[in-house]
Amino acid sequence: MADRRRAAPARERIATSLPGAVGAEIEALLAPVDAELARRYPGDPGTRQPVHTVYVPADAFTARTVRSWGDQALAALDEHAPDAAAFAAVLGLPDRLAEPVHTRMRAKLEREPVEDLRIDFEDGYRGRTGADHDADAARAARLVARAYEDGTAAPYMGIRPPCLEAAVRDRAIRTLDIFLTGLMAAGGLPDGLVLTLPKVSYAEQVTAFARLLQAFESAHGLAEGRIRFEIQIETSQAVLAADGTATVARMIDAAGGRATGLHYGTFDYSASLGVGAAHQASDHPAADHAKAVMQVAAAGTGVRVSDGSAQVLPVGPTAQVHDAWRLHYGLVRRALARAYYQGWDMHPGHLPTRCAAVFAFHREDLERTTGRLAAYAARAGGDVLDEPATAKALSGQLLRGIDCGALDTAEVTRLSGLTRAELEGYARPRGPGGPG
């Protein structure tokens, strides 16, 4: 019987034309670019990003501020939307989300009403004398240190000192010094320490602030770069320089690796462009332009972008509170869709709608998000052709949902088949195409 076995095909000979030296030449040519990319664009730091920053004037800050904001938010719910159905009706939440969002929101307000607290020595501060400033800065340091010691602190806390413009520069330096020195005397700088530099117009002001922090670190024997800060974008010059370039990009570089965030200042920025008071809002075209420039400048640098605040407060009769809640909820949802995952809240009554918007955003498409990521991880295909960049976005969204309390790790693992460590691997891949 004839041998019907087919002979193995001969391996095709692969031909190339370039000499080996060309590869070495290209490597040498691009080595400086590789180093510059690694320095300027290290990617997201992988730490938790708070969903909001709560702004409290330094003269009004007390040891009970965080708990008081949570209690006031819960009281507002009890008065104006006492159950899940009532609250969902105000905001237009679908029935399937009403109960889980409401339950998680109330639990969040009981457990962790504030994720990031900024004690303000700038626009909202009412201290009149230098002695007032000194006393309030020292008191803020004592209270922050005590809060971290007894477990009542928000995950992130810090101050917004006066800006570095000439008229208040000395005051800014002294307030910062008193606050940081007080923290050191009380046991050291907490891990959740955050500073915000306001009203920045020129990159040199960022350089100066970084130099101040470097001097403080040197005075106390701290590691260089230990103290980092956010840059608040409140002037037109902070977005577009006189030569037509994007000032925010220069500011990130000027911080020397210390910048953690760019925060949009809704009302100062709008006013600097001549926008009338009735139209100063985070969804104004001027605001959209500024934040888009901030977002592009910060992309890949590890610096995060935060939206601003809403000025309409949910106070007064129930109908008025509901109107303010709908406005705030809509603005937060709009920001989330544009990848601004953090914003500023100015009143305890904003906390319910901040939570509702964030929780609904993460929960409404949970099964599809986890399904797409599971299919990608299994290389199973599906009705959407996802790429590594999409897997990164999907896993990043799930991690943000877990961090803020909108999702549970167990339910995400059940739906996606992925552990938190695996989610983090997709969110922050170490090599081309995925983790590992």
GROMACS .gro file of C-alpha atoms in nm:
model
  436
    1MET     CA    1   0.000   0.000   0.000
    2ALA     CA    2   0.141   0.338  -0.101
    3ASP     CA    3   0.260   0.572   0.173
    4ARG     CA    4  -0.001   0.844   0.179
    5ARG     CA    5   0.179   1.058   0.440
    6ARG     CA    6   0.239   1.410   0.319
    7ALA     CA    7   0.593   1.537   0.347
    8ALA     CA    8   0.639   1.839   0.574
    9PRO     CA    9   0.662   2.159   0.372
   10ALA     CA   10   1.005   2.310   0.346
   11ARG     CA   11   1.053   2.614   0.568
   12GLU     CA   12   1.042   2.931   0.364
   13ARG     CA   13   1.364   3.123   0.351
   14ILE     CA   14   1.313   3.473   0.492
   15ALA     CA   15   1.519   3.740   0.323
   16THR     CA   16   1.617   4.084   0.460
   17SER     CA   17   1.811   4.371   0.312
   18LEU     CA   18   1.918   4.598   0.595
   19PRO     CA   19   2.260   4.549   0.755
   20GLY     CA   20   2.261   4.485   1.130
   21ALA     CA   21   2.437   4.813   1.195
   22VAL     CA   22   2.123   5.002   1.093
   23GLY     CA   23   1.932   4.867   1.392
   24ALA     CA   24   2.207   4.981   1.628
   25GLU     CA   25   2.210   5.322   1.461
   26ILE     CA   26   1.832   5.360   1.504
   27GLU     CA   27   1.861   5.248   1.867
   28ALA     CA   28   2.123   5.515   1.937
   29LEU     CA   29   1.922   5.777   1.749
   30LEU     CA   30   1.606   5.715   1.952
   31ALA     CA   31   1.762   5.646   2.293
   32PRO     CA   32   1.721   6.011   2.403
   33VAL     CA   33   1.360   6.005   2.283
   34ASP     CA   34   1.296   5.683   2.477
   35ALA     CA   35   1.435   5.842   2.792
   36GLU     CA   36   1.232   6.159   2.739
   37LEU     CA   37   0.911   5.962   2.684
   38ALA     CA   38   0.973   5.764   3.002
   39ARG     CA   39   1.038   6.084   3.199
   40ARG     CA   40   0.754   6.297   3.070
   41TYR     CA   41   0.489   6.030   3.014
   42PRO     CA   42   0.516   5.764   3.286
   43GLY     CA   43   0.141   5.690   3.269
   44ASP     CA   44  -0.117   5.685   3.543
   45PRO     CA   45   0.034   5.638   3.891
   46GLY     CA   46  -0.212   5.360   3.974
   47THR     CA   47  -0.325   5.525   4.296
   48ARG     CA   48  -0.683   5.598   4.392
   49GLN     CA   49  -0.828   5.915   4.244
   50PRO     CA   50  -1.094   6.076   4.463
   51VAL     CA   51  -1.427   6.141   4.295
   52HIS     CA   52  -1.440   6.491   4.441
   53THR     CA   53  -1.263   6.758   4.642
   54VAL     CA   54  -1.462   6.924   4.918
   55TYR     CA   55  -1.375   7.287   4.976
   56VAL     CA   56  -1.400   7.427   5.334
   57PRO     CA   57  -1.276   7.772   5.444
   58ALA     CA   58  -0.999   7.740   5.703
   59ASP     CA   59  -1.188   7.948   5.959
   60ALA     CA   60  -1.487   7.709   5.933
   61PHE     CA   61  -1.289   7.384   5.948
   62THR     CA   62  -1.332   7.176   6.264
   63ALA     CA   63  -1.260   6.825   6.385
   64ARG     CA   64  -1.618   6.731   6.290
   65THR     CA   65  -1.623   6.877   5.940
   66VAL     CA   66  -1.604   6.546   5.752
   67ARG     CA   67  -1.868   6.376   5.967
   68SER     CA   68  -2.084   6.688   5.967
   69TRP     CA   69  -2.092   6.697   5.586
   70GLY     CA   70  -2.206   6.335   5.582
   71ASP     CA   71  -2.473   6.397   5.844
   72GLN     CA   72  -2.604   6.704   5.660
   73ALA     CA   73  -2.617   6.512   5.333
   74LEU     CA   74  -2.815   6.231   5.496
   75ALA     CA   75  -3.051   6.482   5.658
   76ALA     CA   76  -3.113   6.643   5.319
   77LEU     CA   77  -3.204   6.304   5.176
   78ASP     CA   78  -3.438   6.228   5.465
   79GLU     CA   79  -3.615   6.559   5.417
   80HIS     CA   80  -3.632   6.590   5.040
   81ALA     CA   81  -3.614   6.229   4.906
   82PRO     CA   82  -3.667   5.984   5.190
   83ASP     CA   83  -3.646   5.659   4.992
   84ALA     CA   84  -3.493   5.508   4.681
   85ALA     CA   85  -3.800   5.559   4.463
   86ALA     CA   86  -3.834   5.925   4.555
   87PHE     CA   87  -3.466   5.998   4.492
   88ALA     CA   88  -3.467   5.808   4.162
   89ALA     CA   89  -3.773   6.003   4.049
   90VAL     CA   90  -3.595   6.334   4.111
   91LEU     CA   91  -3.294   6.234   3.901
   92GLY     CA   92  -3.463   6.012   3.644
   93LEU     CA   93  -3.273   5.699   3.747
   94PRO     CA   94  -3.406   5.378   3.589
   95ASP     CA   95  -3.585   5.135   3.820
   96ARG     CA   96  -3.305   4.878   3.805
   97LEU     CA   97  -3.056   5.131   3.946
   98ALA     CA   98  -3.278   5.304   4.201
   99GLU     CA   99  -3.227   5.067   4.493
  100PRO     CA  100  -2.858   4.975   4.445
  101VAL     CA  101  -2.754   5.338   4.390
  102HIS     CA  102  -2.959   5.462   4.687
  103THR     CA  103  -2.836   5.187   4.921
  104ARG     CA  104  -2.471   5.234   4.827
  105MET     CA  105  -2.503   5.612   4.842
  106ARG     CA  106  -2.636   5.611   5.197
  107ALA     CA  107  -2.370   5.361   5.303
  108LYS     CA  108  -2.104   5.582   5.148
  109LEU     CA  109  -2.233   5.890   5.331
  110GLU     CA  110  -2.221   5.696   5.657
  111ARG     CA  111  -1.878   5.545   5.598
  112GLU     CA  112  -1.680   5.795   5.389
  113PRO     CA  113  -1.876   6.109   5.299
  114VAL     CA  114  -1.569   6.302   5.187
  115GLU     CA  115  -1.288   6.153   4.980
  116ASP     CA  116  -1.068   6.462   4.951
  117LEU     CA  117  -1.085   6.771   5.175
  118ARG     CA  118  -0.917   7.100   5.098
  119ILE     CA  119  -0.888   7.351   5.382
  120ASP     CA  120  -0.899   7.686   5.208
  121PHE     CA  121  -0.687   7.993   5.284
  122GLU     CA  122  -0.772   8.160   4.955
  123ASP     CA  123  -1.104   8.286   4.811
  124GLY     CA  124  -1.334   8.132   5.071
  125TYR     CA  125  -1.124   8.228   5.373
  126ARG     CA  126  -1.242   8.505   5.606
  127GLY     CA  127  -0.935   8.556   5.824
  128ARG     CA  128  -0.861   8.927   5.843
  129THR     CA  129  -0.522   8.959   6.009
  130GLY     CA  130  -0.188   8.786   5.989
  131ALA     CA  131  -0.252   8.650   6.337
  132ASP     CA  132  -0.576   8.494   6.211
  133HIS     CA  133  -0.391   8.325   5.927
  134ASP     CA  134  -0.117   8.197   6.157
  135ALA     CA  135  -0.362   8.059   6.414
  136ASP     CA  136  -0.584   7.892   6.155
  137ALA     CA  137  -0.288   7.735   5.973
  138ALA     CA  138  -0.152   7.594   6.299
  139ARG     CA  139  -0.498   7.471   6.401
  140ALA     CA  140  -0.552   7.308   6.060
  141ALA     CA  141  -0.227   7.115   6.100
  142ARG     CA  142  -0.324   6.993   6.447
  143LEU     CA  143  -0.671   6.884   6.336
  144VAL     CA  144  -0.549   6.708   6.022
  145ALA     CA  145  -0.279   6.522   6.215
  146ARG     CA  146  -0.531   6.420   6.482
  147ALA     CA  147  -0.783   6.304   6.221
  148TYR     CA  148  -0.531   6.071   6.060
  149GLU     CA  149  -0.430   5.945   6.402
  150ASP     CA  150  -0.783   5.865   6.521
  151GLY     CA  151  -0.916   5.738   6.187
  152THR     CA  152  -1.164   6.019   6.117
  153ALA     CA  153  -0.969   6.173   5.828
  154ALA     CA  154  -1.079   6.176   5.469
  155PRO     CA  155  -0.849   5.960   5.253
  156TYR     CA  156  -0.692   6.282   5.121
  157MET     CA  157  -0.659   6.610   5.310
  158GLY     CA  158  -0.458   6.929   5.279
  159ILE     CA  159  -0.471   7.301   5.224
  160ARG     CA  160  -0.505   7.555   4.949
  161PRO     CA  161  -0.270   7.837   5.060
  162PRO     CA  162  -0.287   8.188   4.912
  163CYS     CA  163  -0.144   8.216   4.561
  164LEU     CA  164   0.209   8.329   4.477
  165GLU     CA  165   0.110   8.662   4.324
  166ALA     CA  166   0.313   8.953   4.461
  167ALA     CA  167   0.043   9.099   4.689
  168VAL     CA  168   0.001   8.781   4.897
  169ARG     CA  169   0.325   8.594   4.830
  170ASP     CA  170   0.475   8.635   5.176
  171ARG     CA  171   0.148   8.527   5.331
  172ALA     CA  172   0.135   8.219   5.109
  173ILE     CA  173   0.487   8.113   5.206
  174ARG     CA  174   0.420   8.164   5.578
  175THR     CA  175   0.085   7.981   5.576
  176LEU     CA  176   0.238   7.686   5.392
  177ASP     CA  177   0.534   7.679   5.631
  178ILE     CA  178   0.317   7.690   5.944
  179PHE     CA  179   0.089   7.414   5.820
  180LEU     CA  180   0.364   7.176   5.710
  181THR     CA  181   0.577   7.248   6.018
  182GLY     CA  182   0.275   7.175   6.236
  183LEU     CA  183   0.225   6.839   6.067
  184MET     CA  184   0.590   6.750   6.117
  185ALA     CA  185   0.568   6.843   6.486
  186ALA     CA  186   0.258   6.625   6.522
  187GLY     CA  187   0.430   6.315   6.387
  188GLY     CA  188   0.510   6.373   6.021
  189LEU     CA  189   0.339   6.426   5.690
  190PRO     CA  190   0.041   6.193   5.633
  191ASP     CA  191   0.033   5.978   5.321
  192GLY     CA  192  -0.289   6.148   5.213
  193LEU     CA  193  -0.145   6.500   5.221
  194VAL     CA  194  -0.251   6.716   4.924
  195LEU     CA  195  -0.164   7.079   4.852
  196THR     CA  196  -0.331   7.298   4.590
  197LEU     CA  197  -0.158   7.598   4.431
  198PRO     CA  198  -0.424   7.849   4.316
  199LYS     CA  199  -0.435   8.123   4.052
  200VAL     CA  200  -0.133   8.012   3.856
  201SER     CA  201  -0.062   8.213   3.543
  202TYR     CA  202   0.302   8.140   3.461
  203ALA     CA  203   0.509   7.822   3.477
  204GLU     CA  204   0.764   8.010   3.688
  205GLN     CA  205   0.511   8.025   3.972
  206VAL     CA  206   0.497   7.646   3.966
  207THR     CA  207   0.876   7.631   3.969
  208ALA     CA  208   0.879   7.864   4.270
  209PHE     CA  209   0.626   7.652   4.460
  210ALA     CA  210   0.829   7.338   4.389
  211ARG     CA  211   1.138   7.519   4.519
  212LEU     CA  212   0.953   7.606   4.841
  213LEU     CA  213   0.864   7.243   4.895
  214GLN     CA  214   1.219   7.135   4.819
  215ALA     CA  215   1.349   7.379   5.080
  216PHE     CA  216   1.105   7.244   5.338
  217GLU     CA  217   1.207   6.886   5.262
  218SER     CA  218   1.572   6.979   5.302
  219ALA     CA  219   1.506   7.154   5.634
  220HIS     CA  220   1.340   6.841   5.774
  221GLY     CA  221   1.553   6.573   5.613
  222LEU     CA  222   1.270   6.447   5.395
  223ALA     CA  223   1.327   6.270   5.065
  224GLU     CA  224   1.330   6.512   4.774
  225GLY     CA  225   0.996   6.501   4.596
  226ARG     CA  226   0.807   6.376   4.902
  227ILE     CA  227   0.563   6.669   4.891
  228ARG     CA  228   0.355   6.699   4.574
  229PHE     CA  229   0.079   6.935   4.472
  230GLU     CA  230  -0.208   7.019   4.241
  231ILE     CA  231  -0.216   7.319   4.008
  232GLN     CA  232  -0.540   7.512   3.990
  233ILE     CA  233  -0.621   7.656   3.649
  234GLU     CA  234  -0.813   7.979   3.711
  235THR     CA  235  -0.670   8.229   3.463
  236SER     CA  236  -0.668   8.250   3.085
  237GLN     CA  237  -0.287   8.278   3.090
  238ALA     CA  238  -0.272   7.935   3.253
  239VAL     CA  239  -0.425   7.780   2.942
  240LEU     CA  240  -0.278   7.987   2.659
  241ALA     CA  241   0.053   8.172   2.689
  242ALA     CA  242   0.134   8.500   2.517
  243ASP     CA  243   0.330   8.310   2.249
  244GLY     CA  244   0.031   8.088   2.172
  245THR     CA  245   0.158   7.774   2.344
  246ALA     CA  246  -0.028   7.575   2.610
  247THR     CA  247   0.089   7.704   2.946
  248VAL     CA  248  -0.047   7.399   3.130
  249ALA     CA  249   0.202   7.175   2.951
  250ARG     CA  250   0.486   7.397   3.069
  251MET     CA  251   0.348   7.396   3.422
  252ILE     CA  252   0.353   7.017   3.443
  253ASP     CA  253   0.718   7.020   3.338
  254ALA     CA  254   0.798   7.310   3.573
  255ALA     CA  255   0.673   7.109   3.872
  256GLY     CA  256   0.967   6.873   3.833
  257GLY     CA  257   0.764   6.560   3.889
  258ARG     CA  258   0.570   6.703   4.186
  259ALA     CA  259   0.243   6.782   4.005
  260THR     CA  260  -0.040   6.539   4.075
  261GLY     CA  261  -0.339   6.723   3.929
  262LEU     CA  262  -0.477   7.009   3.724
  263HIS     CA  263  -0.795   7.149   3.882
  264TYR     CA  264  -1.027   7.368   3.680
  265GLY     CA  265  -1.150   7.680   3.862
  266THR     CA  266  -1.494   7.733   3.715
  267PHE     CA  267  -1.576   8.084   3.826
  268ASP     CA  268  -1.237   8.259   3.832
  269TYR     CA  269  -1.155   8.121   3.488
  270SER     CA  270  -1.493   8.215   3.342
  271ALA     CA  271  -1.469   8.564   3.487
  272SER     CA  272  -1.119   8.609   3.343
  273LEU     CA  273  -1.272   8.560   2.996
  274GLY     CA  274  -1.556   8.800   3.061
  275VAL     CA  275  -1.828   8.537   3.090
  276GLY     CA  276  -2.130   8.684   3.270
  277ALA     CA  277  -2.215   8.555   3.617
  278ALA     CA  278  -2.537   8.391   3.498
  279HIS     CA  279  -2.344   8.180   3.247
  280GLN     CA  280  -2.042   8.079   3.456
  281ALA     CA  281  -2.073   7.702   3.466
  282SER     CA  282  -1.867   7.392   3.402
  283ASP     CA  283  -2.057   7.318   3.079
  284HIS     CA  284  -1.991   7.659   2.920
  285PRO     CA  285  -1.793   7.639   2.592
  286ALA     CA  286  -1.509   7.835   2.754
  287ALA     CA  287  -1.490   7.573   3.029
  288ASP     CA  288  -1.495   7.290   2.777
  289HIS     CA  289  -1.205   7.445   2.587
  290ALA     CA  290  -0.993   7.497   2.896
  291LYS     CA  291  -1.049   7.145   3.025
  292ALA     CA  292  -0.981   6.994   2.684
  293VAL     CA  293  -0.642   7.168   2.673
  294MET     CA  294  -0.571   7.056   3.030
  295GLN     CA  295  -0.668   6.700   2.943
  296VAL     CA  296  -0.444   6.678   2.639
  297ALA     CA  297  -0.151   6.840   2.821
  298ALA     CA  298  -0.183   6.597   3.112
  299ALA     CA  299  -0.244   6.279   2.912
  300GLY     CA  300   0.015   6.014   2.991
  301THR     CA  301   0.202   6.231   3.240
  302GLY     CA  302   0.046   6.084   3.552
  303VAL     CA  303  -0.115   6.421   3.627
  304ARG     CA  304  -0.492   6.398   3.663
  305VAL     CA  305  -0.753   6.651   3.558
  306SER     CA  306  -1.035   6.762   3.787
  307ASP     CA  307  -1.351   6.947   3.689
  308GLY     CA  308  -1.465   7.250   3.887
  309SER     CA  309  -1.773   7.309   4.098
  310ALA     CA  310  -2.141   7.400   4.070
  311GLN     CA  311  -2.251   7.725   4.236
  312VAL     CA  312  -2.623   7.646   4.268
  313LEU     CA  313  -2.668   7.507   4.619
  314PRO     CA  314  -2.939   7.252   4.709
  315VAL     CA  315  -3.102   7.456   4.984
  316GLY     CA  316  -3.451   7.591   5.052
  317PRO     CA  317  -3.789   7.433   4.971
  318THR     CA  318  -3.800   7.078   4.836
  319ALA     CA  319  -3.877   7.186   4.478
  320GLN     CA  320  -3.574   7.416   4.483
  321VAL     CA  321  -3.351   7.142   4.625
  322HIS     CA  322  -3.469   6.901   4.356
  323ASP     CA  323  -3.386   7.153   4.083
  324ALA     CA  324  -3.037   7.199   4.224
  325TRP     CA  325  -2.989   6.824   4.254
  326ARG     CA  326  -3.090   6.768   3.891
  327LEU     CA  327  -2.852   7.040   3.776
  328HIS     CA  328  -2.559   6.903   3.977
  329TYR     CA  329  -2.631   6.541   3.877
  330GLY     CA  330  -2.638   6.639   3.510
  331LEU     CA  331  -2.310   6.830   3.532
  332VAL     CA  332  -2.134   6.542   3.707
  333ARG     CA  333  -2.262   6.289   3.454
  334ARG     CA  334  -2.151   6.517   3.172
  335ALA     CA  335  -1.803   6.542   3.325
  336LEU     CA  336  -1.773   6.166   3.371
  337ALA     CA  337  -1.858   6.105   3.007
  338ARG     CA  338  -1.572   6.340   2.917
  339ALA     CA  339  -1.328   6.150   3.143
  340TYR     CA  340  -1.316   6.412   3.419
  341TYR     CA  341  -1.347   6.168   3.706
  342GLN     CA  342  -1.306   6.425   3.983
  343GLY     CA  343  -1.480   6.754   4.060
  344TRP     CA  344  -1.525   7.008   4.339
  345ASP     CA  345  -1.823   7.006   4.579
  346MET     CA  346  -1.909   7.321   4.770
  347HIS     CA  347  -2.198   7.213   4.995
  348PRO     CA  348  -2.302   6.897   5.187
  349GLY     CA  349  -2.618   6.884   4.975
  350HIS     CA  350  -2.404   6.812   4.671
  351LEU     CA  351  -2.280   6.482   4.814
  352PRO     CA  352  -2.595   6.277   4.737
  353THR     CA  353  -2.595   6.375   4.371
  354ARG     CA  354  -2.217   6.334   4.342
  355CYS     CA  355  -2.253   5.978   4.472
  356ALA     CA  356  -2.561   5.905   4.261
  357ALA     CA  357  -2.398   6.028   3.941
  358VAL     CA  358  -2.075   5.838   3.999
  359PHE     CA  359  -2.246   5.519   4.114
  360ALA     CA  360  -2.498   5.518   3.828
  361PHE     CA  361  -2.216   5.583   3.580
  362HIS     CA  362  -2.028   5.275   3.699
  363ARG     CA  363  -2.326   5.046   3.751
  364GLU     CA  364  -2.547   5.113   3.450
  365ASP     CA  365  -2.323   4.932   3.201
  366LEU     CA  366  -2.148   4.695   3.444
  367GLU     CA  367  -2.242   4.368   3.276
  368ARG     CA  368  -2.141   4.486   2.932
  369THR     CA  369  -1.814   4.635   3.060
  370THR     CA  370  -1.715   4.317   3.245
  371GLY     CA  371  -1.833   4.103   2.952
  372ARG     CA  372  -1.617   4.289   2.703
  373LEU     CA  373  -1.315   4.264   2.930
  374ALA     CA  374  -1.375   3.894   2.995
  375ALA     CA  375  -1.401   3.828   2.621
  376TYR     CA  376  -1.081   4.022   2.559
  377ALA     CA  377  -0.895   3.833   2.835
  378ALA     CA  378  -1.016   3.498   2.692
  379ARG     CA  379  -0.949   3.608   2.333
  380ALA     CA  380  -1.308   3.499   2.273
  381GLY     CA  381  -1.412   3.776   2.040
  382GLY     CA  382  -1.770   3.902   2.040
  383ASP     CA  383  -1.970   4.181   1.882
  384VAL     CA  384  -1.701   4.443   1.955
  385LEU     CA  385  -1.339   4.416   1.843
  386ASP     CA  386  -1.144   4.546   2.142
  387GLU     CA  387  -0.778   4.636   2.151
  388PRO     CA  388  -0.530   4.664   2.440
  389ALA     CA  389  -0.611   5.034   2.478
  390THR     CA  390  -0.979   4.951   2.520
  391ALA     CA  391  -0.900   4.679   2.772
  392LYS     CA  392  -0.700   4.938   2.962
  393ALA     CA  393  -0.997   5.176   2.963
  394LEU     CA  394  -1.244   4.903   3.064
  395SER     CA  395  -1.032   4.780   3.354
  396GLY     CA  396  -0.954   5.136   3.464
  397GLN     CA  397  -1.325   5.214   3.482
  398LEU     CA  398  -1.392   4.904   3.691
  399LEU     CA  399  -1.110   4.991   3.931
  400ARG     CA  400  -1.243   5.344   3.974
  401GLY     CA  401  -1.585   5.199   4.049
  402ILE     CA  402  -1.442   4.966   4.313
  403ASP     CA  403  -1.234   5.240   4.475
  404CYS     CA  404  -1.528   5.476   4.524
  405GLY     CA  405  -1.773   5.211   4.645
  406ALA     CA  406  -1.995   5.196   4.337
  407LEU     CA  407  -1.886   4.836   4.277
  408ASP     CA  408  -1.762   4.547   4.488
  409THR     CA  409  -1.447   4.354   4.402
  410ALA     CA  410  -1.639   4.026   4.441
  411GLU     CA  411  -1.910   4.116   4.192
  412VAL     CA  412  -1.658   4.244   3.937
  413THR     CA  413  -1.459   3.922   3.971
  414ARG     CA  414  -1.776   3.713   3.937
  415LEU     CA  415  -1.883   3.894   3.620
  416SER     CA  416  -1.542   3.930   3.455
  417GLY     CA  417  -1.353   3.630   3.589
  418LEU     CA  418  -1.065   3.864   3.675
  419THR     CA  419  -0.910   3.942   4.012
  420ARG     CA  420  -0.819   4.293   4.117
  421ALA     CA  421  -0.454   4.219   4.044
  422GLU     CA  422  -0.547   4.111   3.691
  423LEU     CA  423  -0.759   4.425   3.643
  424GLU     CA  424  -0.461   4.634   3.750
  425GLY     CA  425  -0.245   4.447   3.503
  426TYR     CA  426  -0.474   4.543   3.216
  427ALA     CA  427  -0.516   4.900   3.343
  428ARG     CA  428  -0.140   4.952   3.365
  429PRO     CA  429   0.023   4.718   3.112
  430ARG     CA  430   0.397   4.681   3.139
  431GLY     CA  431   0.458   4.577   2.783
  432PRO     CA  432   0.305   4.599   2.435
  433GLY     CA  433  -0.044   4.460   2.418
  434GLY     CA  434  -0.115   4.383   2.780
  435PRO     CA  435   0.016   4.294   3.123
  436GLY     CA  436   0.331   4.110   3.198
   0.00000   0.00000   0.00000
